[in-house]
mmCIF file of C-alpha atoms in Angstrom:
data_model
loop_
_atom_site.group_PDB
_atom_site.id
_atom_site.type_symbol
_atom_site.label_atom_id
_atom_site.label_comp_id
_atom_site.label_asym_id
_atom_site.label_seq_id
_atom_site.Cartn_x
_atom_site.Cartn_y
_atom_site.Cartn_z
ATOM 1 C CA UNK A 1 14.499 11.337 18.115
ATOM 2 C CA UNK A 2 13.724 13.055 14.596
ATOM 3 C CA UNK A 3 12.815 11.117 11.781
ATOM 4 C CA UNK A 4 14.958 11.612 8.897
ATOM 5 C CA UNK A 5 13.070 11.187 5.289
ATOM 6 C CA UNK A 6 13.704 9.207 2.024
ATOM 7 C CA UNK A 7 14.823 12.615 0.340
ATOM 8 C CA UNK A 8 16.994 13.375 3.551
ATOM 9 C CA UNK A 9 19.350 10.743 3.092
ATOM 10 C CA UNK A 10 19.784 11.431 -0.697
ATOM 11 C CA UNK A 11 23.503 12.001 0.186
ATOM 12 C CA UNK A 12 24.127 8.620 1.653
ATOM 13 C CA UNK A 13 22.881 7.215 -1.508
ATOM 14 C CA UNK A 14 23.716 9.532 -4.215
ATOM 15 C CA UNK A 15 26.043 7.179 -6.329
ATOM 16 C CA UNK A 16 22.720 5.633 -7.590
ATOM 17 C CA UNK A 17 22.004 8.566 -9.461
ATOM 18 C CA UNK A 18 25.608 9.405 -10.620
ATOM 19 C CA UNK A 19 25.880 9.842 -14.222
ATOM 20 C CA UNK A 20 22.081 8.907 -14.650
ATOM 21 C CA UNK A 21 19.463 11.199 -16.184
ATOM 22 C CA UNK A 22 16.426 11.212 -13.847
ATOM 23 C CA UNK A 23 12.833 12.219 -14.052
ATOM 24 C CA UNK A 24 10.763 12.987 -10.716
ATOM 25 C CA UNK A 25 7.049 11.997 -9.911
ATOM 26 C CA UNK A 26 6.087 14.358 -6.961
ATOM 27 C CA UNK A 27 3.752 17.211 -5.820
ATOM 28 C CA UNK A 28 3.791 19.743 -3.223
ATOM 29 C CA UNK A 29 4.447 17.555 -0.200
ATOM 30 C CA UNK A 30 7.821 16.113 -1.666
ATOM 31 C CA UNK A 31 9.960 17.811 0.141
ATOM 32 C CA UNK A 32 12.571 17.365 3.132
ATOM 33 C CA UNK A 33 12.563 18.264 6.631
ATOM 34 C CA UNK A 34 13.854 21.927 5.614
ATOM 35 C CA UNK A 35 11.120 22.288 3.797
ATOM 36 C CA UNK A 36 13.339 22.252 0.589
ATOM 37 C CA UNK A 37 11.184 20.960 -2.666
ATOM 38 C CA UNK A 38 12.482 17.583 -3.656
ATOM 39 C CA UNK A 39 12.542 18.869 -7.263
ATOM 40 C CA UNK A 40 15.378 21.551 -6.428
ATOM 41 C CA UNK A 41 16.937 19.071 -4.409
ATOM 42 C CA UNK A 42 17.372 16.586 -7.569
ATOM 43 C CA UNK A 43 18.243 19.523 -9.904
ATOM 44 C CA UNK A 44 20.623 20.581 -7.708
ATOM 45 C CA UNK A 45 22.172 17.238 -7.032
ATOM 46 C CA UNK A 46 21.453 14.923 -9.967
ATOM 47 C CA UNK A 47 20.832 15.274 -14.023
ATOM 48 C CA UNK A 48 17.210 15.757 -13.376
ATOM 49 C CA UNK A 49 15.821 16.254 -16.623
ATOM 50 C CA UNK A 50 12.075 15.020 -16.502
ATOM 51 C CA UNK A 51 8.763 15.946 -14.122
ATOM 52 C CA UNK A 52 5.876 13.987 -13.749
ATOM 53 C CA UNK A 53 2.108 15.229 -12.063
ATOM 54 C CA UNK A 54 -0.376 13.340 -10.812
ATOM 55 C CA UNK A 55 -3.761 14.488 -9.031
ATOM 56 C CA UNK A 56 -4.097 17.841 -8.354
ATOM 57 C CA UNK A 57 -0.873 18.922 -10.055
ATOM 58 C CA UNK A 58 2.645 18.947 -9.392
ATOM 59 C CA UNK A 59 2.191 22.498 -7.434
ATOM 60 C CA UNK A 60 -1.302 20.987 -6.165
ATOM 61 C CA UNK A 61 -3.500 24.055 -7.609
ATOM 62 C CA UNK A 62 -5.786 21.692 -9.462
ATOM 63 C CA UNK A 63 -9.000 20.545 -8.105
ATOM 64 C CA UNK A 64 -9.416 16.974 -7.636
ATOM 65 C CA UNK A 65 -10.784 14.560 -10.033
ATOM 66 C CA UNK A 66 -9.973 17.109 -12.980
ATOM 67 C CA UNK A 67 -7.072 16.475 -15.515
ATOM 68 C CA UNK A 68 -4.106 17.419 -15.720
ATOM 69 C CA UNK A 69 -2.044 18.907 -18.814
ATOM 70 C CA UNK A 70 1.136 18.402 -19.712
ATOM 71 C CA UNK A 71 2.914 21.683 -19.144
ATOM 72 C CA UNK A 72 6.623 23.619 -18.336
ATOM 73 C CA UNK A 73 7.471 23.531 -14.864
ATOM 74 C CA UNK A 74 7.831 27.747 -14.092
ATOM 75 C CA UNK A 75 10.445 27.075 -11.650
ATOM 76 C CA UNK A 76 12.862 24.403 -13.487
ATOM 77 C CA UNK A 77 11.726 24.795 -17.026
ATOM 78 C CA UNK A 78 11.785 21.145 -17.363
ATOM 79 C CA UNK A 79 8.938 19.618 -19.361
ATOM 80 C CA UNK A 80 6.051 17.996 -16.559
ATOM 81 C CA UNK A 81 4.287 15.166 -18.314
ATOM 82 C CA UNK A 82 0.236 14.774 -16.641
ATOM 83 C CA UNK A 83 0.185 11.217 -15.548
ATOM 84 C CA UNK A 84 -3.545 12.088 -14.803
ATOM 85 C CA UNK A 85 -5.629 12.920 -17.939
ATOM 86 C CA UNK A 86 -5.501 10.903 -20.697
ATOM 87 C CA UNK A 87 -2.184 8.909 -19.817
ATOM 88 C CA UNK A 88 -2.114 7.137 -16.241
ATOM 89 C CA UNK A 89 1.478 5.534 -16.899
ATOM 90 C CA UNK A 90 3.829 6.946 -18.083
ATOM 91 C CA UNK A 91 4.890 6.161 -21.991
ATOM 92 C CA UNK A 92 7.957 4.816 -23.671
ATOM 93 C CA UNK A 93 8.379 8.477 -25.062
ATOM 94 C CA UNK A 94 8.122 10.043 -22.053
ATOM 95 C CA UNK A 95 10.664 7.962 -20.607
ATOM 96 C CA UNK A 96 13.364 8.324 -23.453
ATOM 97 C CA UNK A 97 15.214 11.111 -21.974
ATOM 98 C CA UNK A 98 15.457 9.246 -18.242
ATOM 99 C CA UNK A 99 17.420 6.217 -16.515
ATOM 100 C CA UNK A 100 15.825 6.548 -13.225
ATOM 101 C CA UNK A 101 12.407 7.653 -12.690
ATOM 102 C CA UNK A 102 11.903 9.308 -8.168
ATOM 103 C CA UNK A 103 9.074 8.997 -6.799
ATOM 104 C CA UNK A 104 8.361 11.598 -3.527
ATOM 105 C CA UNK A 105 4.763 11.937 -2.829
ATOM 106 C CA UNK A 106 3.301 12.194 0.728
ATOM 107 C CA UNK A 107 0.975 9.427 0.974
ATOM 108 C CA UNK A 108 -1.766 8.709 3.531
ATOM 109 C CA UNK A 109 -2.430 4.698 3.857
ATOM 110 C CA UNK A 110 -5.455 4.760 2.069
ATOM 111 C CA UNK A 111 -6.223 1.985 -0.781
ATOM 112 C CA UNK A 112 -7.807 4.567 -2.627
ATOM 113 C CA UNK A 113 -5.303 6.926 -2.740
ATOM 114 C CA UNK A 114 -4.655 7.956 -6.268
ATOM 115 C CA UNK A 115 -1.127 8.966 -5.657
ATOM 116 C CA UNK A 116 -0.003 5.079 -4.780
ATOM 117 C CA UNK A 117 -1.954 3.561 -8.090
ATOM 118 C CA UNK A 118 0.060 6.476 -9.758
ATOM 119 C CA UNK A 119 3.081 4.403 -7.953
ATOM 120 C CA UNK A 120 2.310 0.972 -9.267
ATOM 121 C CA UNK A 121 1.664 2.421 -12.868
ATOM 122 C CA UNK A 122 5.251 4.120 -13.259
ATOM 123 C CA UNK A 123 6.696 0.864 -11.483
ATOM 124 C CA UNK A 124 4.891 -1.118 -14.586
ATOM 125 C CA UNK A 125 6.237 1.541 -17.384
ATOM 126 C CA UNK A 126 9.384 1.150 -15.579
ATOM 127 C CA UNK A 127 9.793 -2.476 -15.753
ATOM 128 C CA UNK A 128 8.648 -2.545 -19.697
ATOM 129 C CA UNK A 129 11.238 0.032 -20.388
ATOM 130 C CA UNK A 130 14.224 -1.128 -18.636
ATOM 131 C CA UNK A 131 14.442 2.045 -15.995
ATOM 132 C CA UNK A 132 15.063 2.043 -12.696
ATOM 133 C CA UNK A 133 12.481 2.928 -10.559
ATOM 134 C CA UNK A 134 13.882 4.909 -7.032
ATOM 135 C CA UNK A 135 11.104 5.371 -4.058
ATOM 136 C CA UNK A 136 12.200 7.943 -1.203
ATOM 137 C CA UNK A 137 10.553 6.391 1.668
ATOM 138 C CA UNK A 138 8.011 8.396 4.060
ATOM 139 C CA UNK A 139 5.813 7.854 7.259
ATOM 140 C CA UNK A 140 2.468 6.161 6.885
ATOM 141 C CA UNK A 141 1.303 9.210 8.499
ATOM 142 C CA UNK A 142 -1.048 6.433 10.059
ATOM 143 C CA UNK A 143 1.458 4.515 11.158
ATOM 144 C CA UNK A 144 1.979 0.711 10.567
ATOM 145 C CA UNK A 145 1.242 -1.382 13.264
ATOM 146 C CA UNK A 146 -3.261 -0.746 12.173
ATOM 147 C CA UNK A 147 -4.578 -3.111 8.818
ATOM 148 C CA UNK A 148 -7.668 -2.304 8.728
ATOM 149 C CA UNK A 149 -10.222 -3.739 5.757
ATOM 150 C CA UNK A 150 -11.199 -5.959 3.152
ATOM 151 C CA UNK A 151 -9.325 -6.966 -0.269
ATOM 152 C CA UNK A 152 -10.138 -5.126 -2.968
ATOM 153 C CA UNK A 153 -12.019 -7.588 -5.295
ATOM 154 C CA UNK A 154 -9.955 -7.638 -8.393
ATOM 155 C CA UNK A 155 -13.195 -6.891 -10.657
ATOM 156 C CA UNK A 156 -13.437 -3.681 -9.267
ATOM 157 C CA UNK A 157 -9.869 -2.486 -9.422
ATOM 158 C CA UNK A 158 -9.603 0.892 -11.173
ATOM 159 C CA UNK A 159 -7.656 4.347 -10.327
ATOM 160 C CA UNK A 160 -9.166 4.164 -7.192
ATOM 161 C CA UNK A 161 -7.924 0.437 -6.123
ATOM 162 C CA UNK A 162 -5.592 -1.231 -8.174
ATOM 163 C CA UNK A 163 -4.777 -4.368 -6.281
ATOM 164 C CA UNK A 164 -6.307 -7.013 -4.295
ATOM 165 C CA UNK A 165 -5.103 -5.102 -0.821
ATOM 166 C CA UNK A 166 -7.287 -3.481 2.244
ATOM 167 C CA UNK A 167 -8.512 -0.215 2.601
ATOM 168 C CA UNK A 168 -5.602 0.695 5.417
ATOM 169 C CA UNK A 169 -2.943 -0.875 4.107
ATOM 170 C CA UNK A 170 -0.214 -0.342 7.096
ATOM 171 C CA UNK A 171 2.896 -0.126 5.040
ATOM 172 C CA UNK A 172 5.072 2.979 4.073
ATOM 173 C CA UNK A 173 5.236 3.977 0.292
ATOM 174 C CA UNK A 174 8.216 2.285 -0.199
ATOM 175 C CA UNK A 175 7.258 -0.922 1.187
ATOM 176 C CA UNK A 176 4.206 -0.614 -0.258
ATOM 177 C CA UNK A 177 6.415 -0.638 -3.785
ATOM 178 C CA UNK A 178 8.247 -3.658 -2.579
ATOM 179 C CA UNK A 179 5.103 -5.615 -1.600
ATOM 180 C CA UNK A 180 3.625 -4.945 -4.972
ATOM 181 C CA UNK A 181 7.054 -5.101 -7.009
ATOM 182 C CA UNK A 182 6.626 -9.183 -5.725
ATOM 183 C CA UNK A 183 3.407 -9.933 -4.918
ATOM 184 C CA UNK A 184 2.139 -8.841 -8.379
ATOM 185 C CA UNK A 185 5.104 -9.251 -10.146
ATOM 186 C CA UNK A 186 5.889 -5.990 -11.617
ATOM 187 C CA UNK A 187 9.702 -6.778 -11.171
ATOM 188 C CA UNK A 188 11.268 -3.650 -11.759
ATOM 189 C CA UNK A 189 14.285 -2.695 -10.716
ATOM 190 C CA UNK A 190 13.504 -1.001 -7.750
ATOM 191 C CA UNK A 191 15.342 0.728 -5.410
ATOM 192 C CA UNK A 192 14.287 2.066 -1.848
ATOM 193 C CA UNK A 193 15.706 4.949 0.159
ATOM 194 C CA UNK A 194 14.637 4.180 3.384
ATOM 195 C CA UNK A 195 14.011 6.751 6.556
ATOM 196 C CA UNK A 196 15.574 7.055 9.737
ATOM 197 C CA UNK A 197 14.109 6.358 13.236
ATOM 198 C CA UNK A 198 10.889 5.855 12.114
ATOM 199 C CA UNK A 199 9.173 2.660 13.758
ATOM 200 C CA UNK A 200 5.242 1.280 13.295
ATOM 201 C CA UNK A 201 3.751 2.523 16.109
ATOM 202 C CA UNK A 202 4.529 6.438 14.515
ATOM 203 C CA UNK A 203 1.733 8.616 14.065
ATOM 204 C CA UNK A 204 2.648 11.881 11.433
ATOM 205 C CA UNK A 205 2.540 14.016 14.296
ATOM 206 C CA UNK A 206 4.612 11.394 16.485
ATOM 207 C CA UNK A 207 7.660 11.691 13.797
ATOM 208 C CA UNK A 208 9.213 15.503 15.507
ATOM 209 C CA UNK A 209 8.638 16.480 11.519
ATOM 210 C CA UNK A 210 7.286 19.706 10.932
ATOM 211 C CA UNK A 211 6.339 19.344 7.192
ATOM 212 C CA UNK A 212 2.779 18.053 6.600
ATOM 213 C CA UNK A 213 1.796 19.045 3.777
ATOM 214 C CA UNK A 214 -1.654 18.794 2.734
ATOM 215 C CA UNK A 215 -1.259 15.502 0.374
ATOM 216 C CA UNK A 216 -4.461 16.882 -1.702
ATOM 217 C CA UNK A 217 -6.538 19.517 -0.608
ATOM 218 C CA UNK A 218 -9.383 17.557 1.214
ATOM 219 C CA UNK A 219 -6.808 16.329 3.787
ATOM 220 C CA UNK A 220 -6.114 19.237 5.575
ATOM 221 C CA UNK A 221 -4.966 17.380 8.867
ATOM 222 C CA UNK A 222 -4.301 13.567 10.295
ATOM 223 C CA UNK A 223 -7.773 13.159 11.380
ATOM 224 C CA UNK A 224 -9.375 14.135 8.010
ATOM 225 C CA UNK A 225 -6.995 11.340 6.993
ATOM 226 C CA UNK A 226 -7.589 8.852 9.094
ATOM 227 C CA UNK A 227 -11.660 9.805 8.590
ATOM 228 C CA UNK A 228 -11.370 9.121 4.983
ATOM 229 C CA UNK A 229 -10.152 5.515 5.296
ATOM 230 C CA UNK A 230 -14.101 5.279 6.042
ATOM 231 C CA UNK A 231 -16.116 8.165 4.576
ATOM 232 C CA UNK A 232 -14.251 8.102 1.553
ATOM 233 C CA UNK A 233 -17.187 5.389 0.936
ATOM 234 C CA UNK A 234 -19.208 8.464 0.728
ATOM 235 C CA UNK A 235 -18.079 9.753 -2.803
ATOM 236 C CA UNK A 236 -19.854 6.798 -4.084
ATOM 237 C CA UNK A 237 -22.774 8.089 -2.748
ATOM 238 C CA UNK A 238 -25.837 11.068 -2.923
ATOM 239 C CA UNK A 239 -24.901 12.201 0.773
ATOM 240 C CA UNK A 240 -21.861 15.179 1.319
ATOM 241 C CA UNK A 241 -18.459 13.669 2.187
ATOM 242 C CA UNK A 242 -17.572 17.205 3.966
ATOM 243 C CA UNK A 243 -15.963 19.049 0.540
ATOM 244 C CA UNK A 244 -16.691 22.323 0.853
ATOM 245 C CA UNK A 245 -16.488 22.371 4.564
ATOM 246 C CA UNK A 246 -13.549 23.091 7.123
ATOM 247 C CA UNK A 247 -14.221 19.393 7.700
ATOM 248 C CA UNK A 248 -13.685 17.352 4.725
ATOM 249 C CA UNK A 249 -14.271 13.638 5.861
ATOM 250 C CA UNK A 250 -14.864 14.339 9.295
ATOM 251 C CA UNK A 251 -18.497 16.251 8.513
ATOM 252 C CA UNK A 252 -21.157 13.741 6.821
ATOM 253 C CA UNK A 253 -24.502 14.452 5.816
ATOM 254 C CA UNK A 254 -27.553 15.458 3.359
ATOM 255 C CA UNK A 255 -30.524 17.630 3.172
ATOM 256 C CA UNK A 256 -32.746 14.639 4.103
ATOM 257 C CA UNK A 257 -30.892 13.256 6.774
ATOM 258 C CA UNK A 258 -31.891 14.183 10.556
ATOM 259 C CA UNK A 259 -28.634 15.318 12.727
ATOM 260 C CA UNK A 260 -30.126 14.406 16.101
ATOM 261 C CA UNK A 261 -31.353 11.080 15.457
ATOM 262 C CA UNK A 262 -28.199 9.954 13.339
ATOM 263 C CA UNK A 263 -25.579 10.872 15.998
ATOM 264 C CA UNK A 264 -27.672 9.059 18.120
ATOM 265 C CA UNK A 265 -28.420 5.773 15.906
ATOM 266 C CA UNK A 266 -24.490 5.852 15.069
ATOM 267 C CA UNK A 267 -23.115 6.187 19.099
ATOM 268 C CA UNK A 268 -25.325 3.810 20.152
ATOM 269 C CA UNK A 269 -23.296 1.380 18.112
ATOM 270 C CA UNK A 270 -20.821 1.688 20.545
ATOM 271 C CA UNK A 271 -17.785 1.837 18.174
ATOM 272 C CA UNK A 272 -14.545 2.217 19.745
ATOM 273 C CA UNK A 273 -12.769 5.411 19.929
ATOM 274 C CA UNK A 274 -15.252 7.729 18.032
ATOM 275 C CA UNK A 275 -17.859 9.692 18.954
ATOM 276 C CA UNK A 276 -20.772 11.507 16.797
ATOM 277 C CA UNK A 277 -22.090 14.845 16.891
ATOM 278 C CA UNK A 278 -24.697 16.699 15.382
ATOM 279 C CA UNK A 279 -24.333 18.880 12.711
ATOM 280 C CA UNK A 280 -26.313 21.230 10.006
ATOM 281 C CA UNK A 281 -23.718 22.927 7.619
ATOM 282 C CA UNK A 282 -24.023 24.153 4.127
ATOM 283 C CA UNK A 283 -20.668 23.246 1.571
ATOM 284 C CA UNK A 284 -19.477 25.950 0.005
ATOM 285 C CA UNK A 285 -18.523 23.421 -3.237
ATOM 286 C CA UNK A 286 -19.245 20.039 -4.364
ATOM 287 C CA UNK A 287 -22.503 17.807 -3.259
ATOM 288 C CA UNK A 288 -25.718 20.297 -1.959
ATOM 289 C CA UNK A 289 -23.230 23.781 -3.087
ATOM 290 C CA UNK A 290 -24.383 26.626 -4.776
ATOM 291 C CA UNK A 291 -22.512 25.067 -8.031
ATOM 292 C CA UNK A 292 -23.800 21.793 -7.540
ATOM 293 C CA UNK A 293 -26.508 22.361 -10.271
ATOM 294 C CA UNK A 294 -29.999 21.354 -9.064
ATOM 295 C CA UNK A 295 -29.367 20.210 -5.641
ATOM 296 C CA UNK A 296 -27.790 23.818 -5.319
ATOM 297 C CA UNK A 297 -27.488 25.930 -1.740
ATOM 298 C CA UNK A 298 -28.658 23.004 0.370
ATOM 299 C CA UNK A 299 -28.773 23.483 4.596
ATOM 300 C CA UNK A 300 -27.625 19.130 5.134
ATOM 301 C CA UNK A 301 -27.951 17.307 8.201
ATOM 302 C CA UNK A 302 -25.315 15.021 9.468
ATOM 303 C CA UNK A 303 -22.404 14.676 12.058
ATOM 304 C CA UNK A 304 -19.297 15.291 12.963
ATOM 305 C CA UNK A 305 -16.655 12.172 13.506
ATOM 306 C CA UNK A 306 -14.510 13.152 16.502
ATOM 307 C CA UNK A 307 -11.891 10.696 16.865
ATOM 308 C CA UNK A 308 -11.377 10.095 20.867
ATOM 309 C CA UNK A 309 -8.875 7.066 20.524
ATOM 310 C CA UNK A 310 -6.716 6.344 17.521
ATOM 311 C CA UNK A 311 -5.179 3.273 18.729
ATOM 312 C CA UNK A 312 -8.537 1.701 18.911
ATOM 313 C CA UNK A 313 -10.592 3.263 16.189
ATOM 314 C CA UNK A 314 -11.850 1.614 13.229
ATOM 315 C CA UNK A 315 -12.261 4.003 10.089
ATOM 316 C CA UNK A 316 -13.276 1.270 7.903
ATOM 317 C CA UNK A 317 -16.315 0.106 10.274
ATOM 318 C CA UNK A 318 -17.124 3.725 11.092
ATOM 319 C CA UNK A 319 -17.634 4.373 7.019
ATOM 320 C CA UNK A 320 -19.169 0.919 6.972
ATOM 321 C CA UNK A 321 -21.932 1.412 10.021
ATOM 322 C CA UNK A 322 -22.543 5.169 8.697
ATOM 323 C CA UNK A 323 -23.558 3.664 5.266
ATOM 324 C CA UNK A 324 -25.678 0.803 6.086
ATOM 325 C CA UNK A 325 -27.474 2.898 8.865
ATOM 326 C CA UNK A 326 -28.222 5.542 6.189
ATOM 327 C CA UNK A 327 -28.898 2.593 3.403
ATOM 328 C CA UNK A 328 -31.688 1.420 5.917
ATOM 329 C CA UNK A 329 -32.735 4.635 7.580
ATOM 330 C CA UNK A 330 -33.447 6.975 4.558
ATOM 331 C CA UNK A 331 -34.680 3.728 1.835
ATOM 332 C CA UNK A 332 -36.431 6.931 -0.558
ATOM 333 C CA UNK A 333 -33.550 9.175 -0.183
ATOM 334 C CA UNK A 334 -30.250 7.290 -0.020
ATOM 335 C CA UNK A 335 -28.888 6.976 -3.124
ATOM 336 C CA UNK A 336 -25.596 5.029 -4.294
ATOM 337 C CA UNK A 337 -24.473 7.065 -7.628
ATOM 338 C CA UNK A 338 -25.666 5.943 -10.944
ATOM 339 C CA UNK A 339 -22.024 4.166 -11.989
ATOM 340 C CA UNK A 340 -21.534 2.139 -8.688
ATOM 341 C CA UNK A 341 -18.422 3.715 -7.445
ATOM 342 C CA UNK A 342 -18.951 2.527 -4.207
ATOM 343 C CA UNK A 343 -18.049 -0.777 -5.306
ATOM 344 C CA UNK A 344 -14.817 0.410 -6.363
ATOM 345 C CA UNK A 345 -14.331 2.131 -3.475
ATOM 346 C CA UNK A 346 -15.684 -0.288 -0.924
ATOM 347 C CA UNK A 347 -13.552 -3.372 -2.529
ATOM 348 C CA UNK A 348 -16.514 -5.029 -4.104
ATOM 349 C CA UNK A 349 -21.156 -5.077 -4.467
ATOM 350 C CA UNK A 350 -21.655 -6.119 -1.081
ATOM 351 C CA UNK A 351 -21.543 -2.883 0.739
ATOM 352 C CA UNK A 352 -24.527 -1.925 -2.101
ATOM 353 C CA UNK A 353 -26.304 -5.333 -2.832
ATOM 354 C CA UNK A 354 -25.943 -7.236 0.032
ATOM 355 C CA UNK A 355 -28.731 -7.067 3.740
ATOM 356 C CA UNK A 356 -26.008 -8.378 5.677
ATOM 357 C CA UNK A 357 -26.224 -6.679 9.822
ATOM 358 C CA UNK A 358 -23.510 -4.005 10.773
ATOM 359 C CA UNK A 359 -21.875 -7.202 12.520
ATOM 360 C CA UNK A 360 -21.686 -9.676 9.940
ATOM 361 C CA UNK A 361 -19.872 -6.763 8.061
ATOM 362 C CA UNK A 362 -17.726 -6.148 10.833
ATOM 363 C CA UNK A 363 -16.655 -9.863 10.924
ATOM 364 C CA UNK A 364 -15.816 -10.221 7.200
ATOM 365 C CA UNK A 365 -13.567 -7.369 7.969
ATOM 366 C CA UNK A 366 -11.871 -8.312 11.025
ATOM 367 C CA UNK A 367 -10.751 -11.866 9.532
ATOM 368 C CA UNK A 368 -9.283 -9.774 5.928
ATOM 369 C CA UNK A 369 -7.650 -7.653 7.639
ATOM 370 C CA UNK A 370 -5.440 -10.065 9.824
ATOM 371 C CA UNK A 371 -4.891 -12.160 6.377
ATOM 372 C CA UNK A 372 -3.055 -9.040 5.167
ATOM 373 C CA UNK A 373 -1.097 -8.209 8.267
ATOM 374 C CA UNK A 374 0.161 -11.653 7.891
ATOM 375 C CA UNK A 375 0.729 -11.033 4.212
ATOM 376 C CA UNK A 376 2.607 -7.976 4.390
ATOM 377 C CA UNK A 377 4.729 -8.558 7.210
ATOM 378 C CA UNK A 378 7.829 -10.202 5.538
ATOM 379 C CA UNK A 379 7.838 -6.571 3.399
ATOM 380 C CA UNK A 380 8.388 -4.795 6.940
ATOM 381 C CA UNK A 381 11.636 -2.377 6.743
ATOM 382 C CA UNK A 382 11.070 -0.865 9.529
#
């Protein structure tokens, strides 16, 4: 049975857009199982008058982490407002010529996921300026049955992690908007188009759709998603997270680091459904890359993650084990960066300050993690 997205039931819910002026928040994966863009589909079928970007830009051609300008859309020749620059919300002013403000953006069930912060912000600007905010639902392309984690302290919250939730949050993007439209009551009024035959246990690839789209361009595939729910940890760090690779996420390492003898500390941890191999590779951009100023053209040393089980892996405890092992392995050359990202990333200091064993991390996580399952099931629409 084929899954049916948010933006392909638009017809069986059009009336909430009749006579309404709508903006759009999307990118290059909003788009139905046709492959149609979900900004022709609205122009086409509603008063869409309004287009907001976030990360990467609204045609994803921008690299990540650097702004983006407000601009005309080529295509539409509507105005495109950067929610990702200088403004993360969006403003009173750019909401003045909207009633309803879409959101379509391919998510993938990460915390730190800038597109879903994007989410909450609009919801807020939304709610302060009386507009209706619409979500068309998609897969978790992780599915929803796996919360995997801790809560995001909410001293560290930032672009990165807004709210006090786990790293693998198990909920679709629109209820992920109705968990936070309560829980932290935004209370807008929000409105969810829901999917079609979707159910938790739904891997992407599991759905019959055809249209992943790369949600940024350092997930090329599921398994460089599900990856990043742990080595994401990495940015926070002085070792490569895999950018400039085939591998983003999956391939870990640094000029310092020996390949043989981390594959082997990591495997004989005995984590379930993942195995490590080793690897030597040189990025082509980012950490240990020619353009990477001093530390330029660097040969690193690392592994590869090869998932072998996703129904019993553990991303979070993968990133976890790789960076204590590392922290305790390599005490001259490990390095967490100078602004202590990794705490934002990570949830909170004790992945940086703290001597706890691999276990006692492994514990704090298990017992969060089942406190939000329990928290977020009365949010289930599927």
């Amino acid at each position: 049975m084929v899954v049916k997205l948010g933006i392909d039931n638009i017809d069986e819910n059009i009336d909430i857009f009749r006579d309404k002026k709508v903006g759009l928040i999307t990118n290059p994966s909003g788009i139905d199982s046709n492959f149609m863009s979900t900004i022709d589909i609205l122009n086409r079928k509603t008063n869409l008058t309004t287009l907001f970007s976030v990360e990467h830009g609204i045609r994803g051609n921008i690299s990540a982490g650097d702004n983006i300008r407000d601009e005309i859309d080529v295509i539409t020749g509507l105005p495109v407002y950067s929610l990702y620059g200088k403004n993360k919300k969006p403003t009173s002013n750019m909401l003045n010529n909207i009633d309803i403000l879409a959101y379509d953006i391919q998510d993938v069930g990460a915390r730190f996921y800038t597109y879903i912060n994007t989410l909450a912000y609009a919801m807020e600007a939304c709610a302060k300026n009386n507009k209706t905010f619409v979500v068309f639902d998609r897969p978790n392309p992780l599915g929803g049955n796996q919360v995997q984690g801790i809560y995001l302290n909410k001293d560290y919250s930032s672009l990165v992690g807004k709210y006090p939730i786990v790293q693998r949050y198990g909920l679709t993007i629109g209820e992920y908007a109705n968990f936070i439209n309560k829980e932290f009551k935004i209370n807008c009024d929000l409105k969810v188009i829901s999917m079609t035959n979707w159910s938790r246990d739904m891997y992407y690839d599991e759905t019959n759709l055809k249209t992943w789209v790369m949600p940024s361009p350092n997930i090329p595939t599921l398994d460089s998603a599900l990856a990043y729910i742990g080595t994401c940890l990495f940015e926070g760090t002085n070792v490569s997270e895999g950018r400039g690779t085939t591998k983003p996420f999956e391939i870990i390492g640094a000029p310092w680091i020996n390949s043989l003898n981390f594959a082997n500390d990591l495997n004989n941890l005995n984590l379930t459904g993942v195995k490590f191999r080793p690897i030597s590779f040189k990025p082509t951009s980012s950490k240990y890359s020619k353009d990477d100023g001093v530390l330029n053209d660097k040969e690193c040393g690392g592994v590869q993650i090869h998932i072998t089980d996703r129904k019993t892996v553990n991303p979070v405890k993968i990133g976890v084990a790789m960076v204590i092992t590392l922290k305790n392995k390599y005490k001259n050359e490990f390095k967490f960066t100078s602004n202590n990202f990794i705490d934002n990333l990570y949830g909170d200091k004790s992945l940086r300050e703290d001597q706890k064993s691999i276990e006692e991390f492994f514990k704090i996580i298990d017992r969060e993690s089942e406190l939000f399952k329990k928290q977020i099931k009365k949010y289930y629409i599927y």
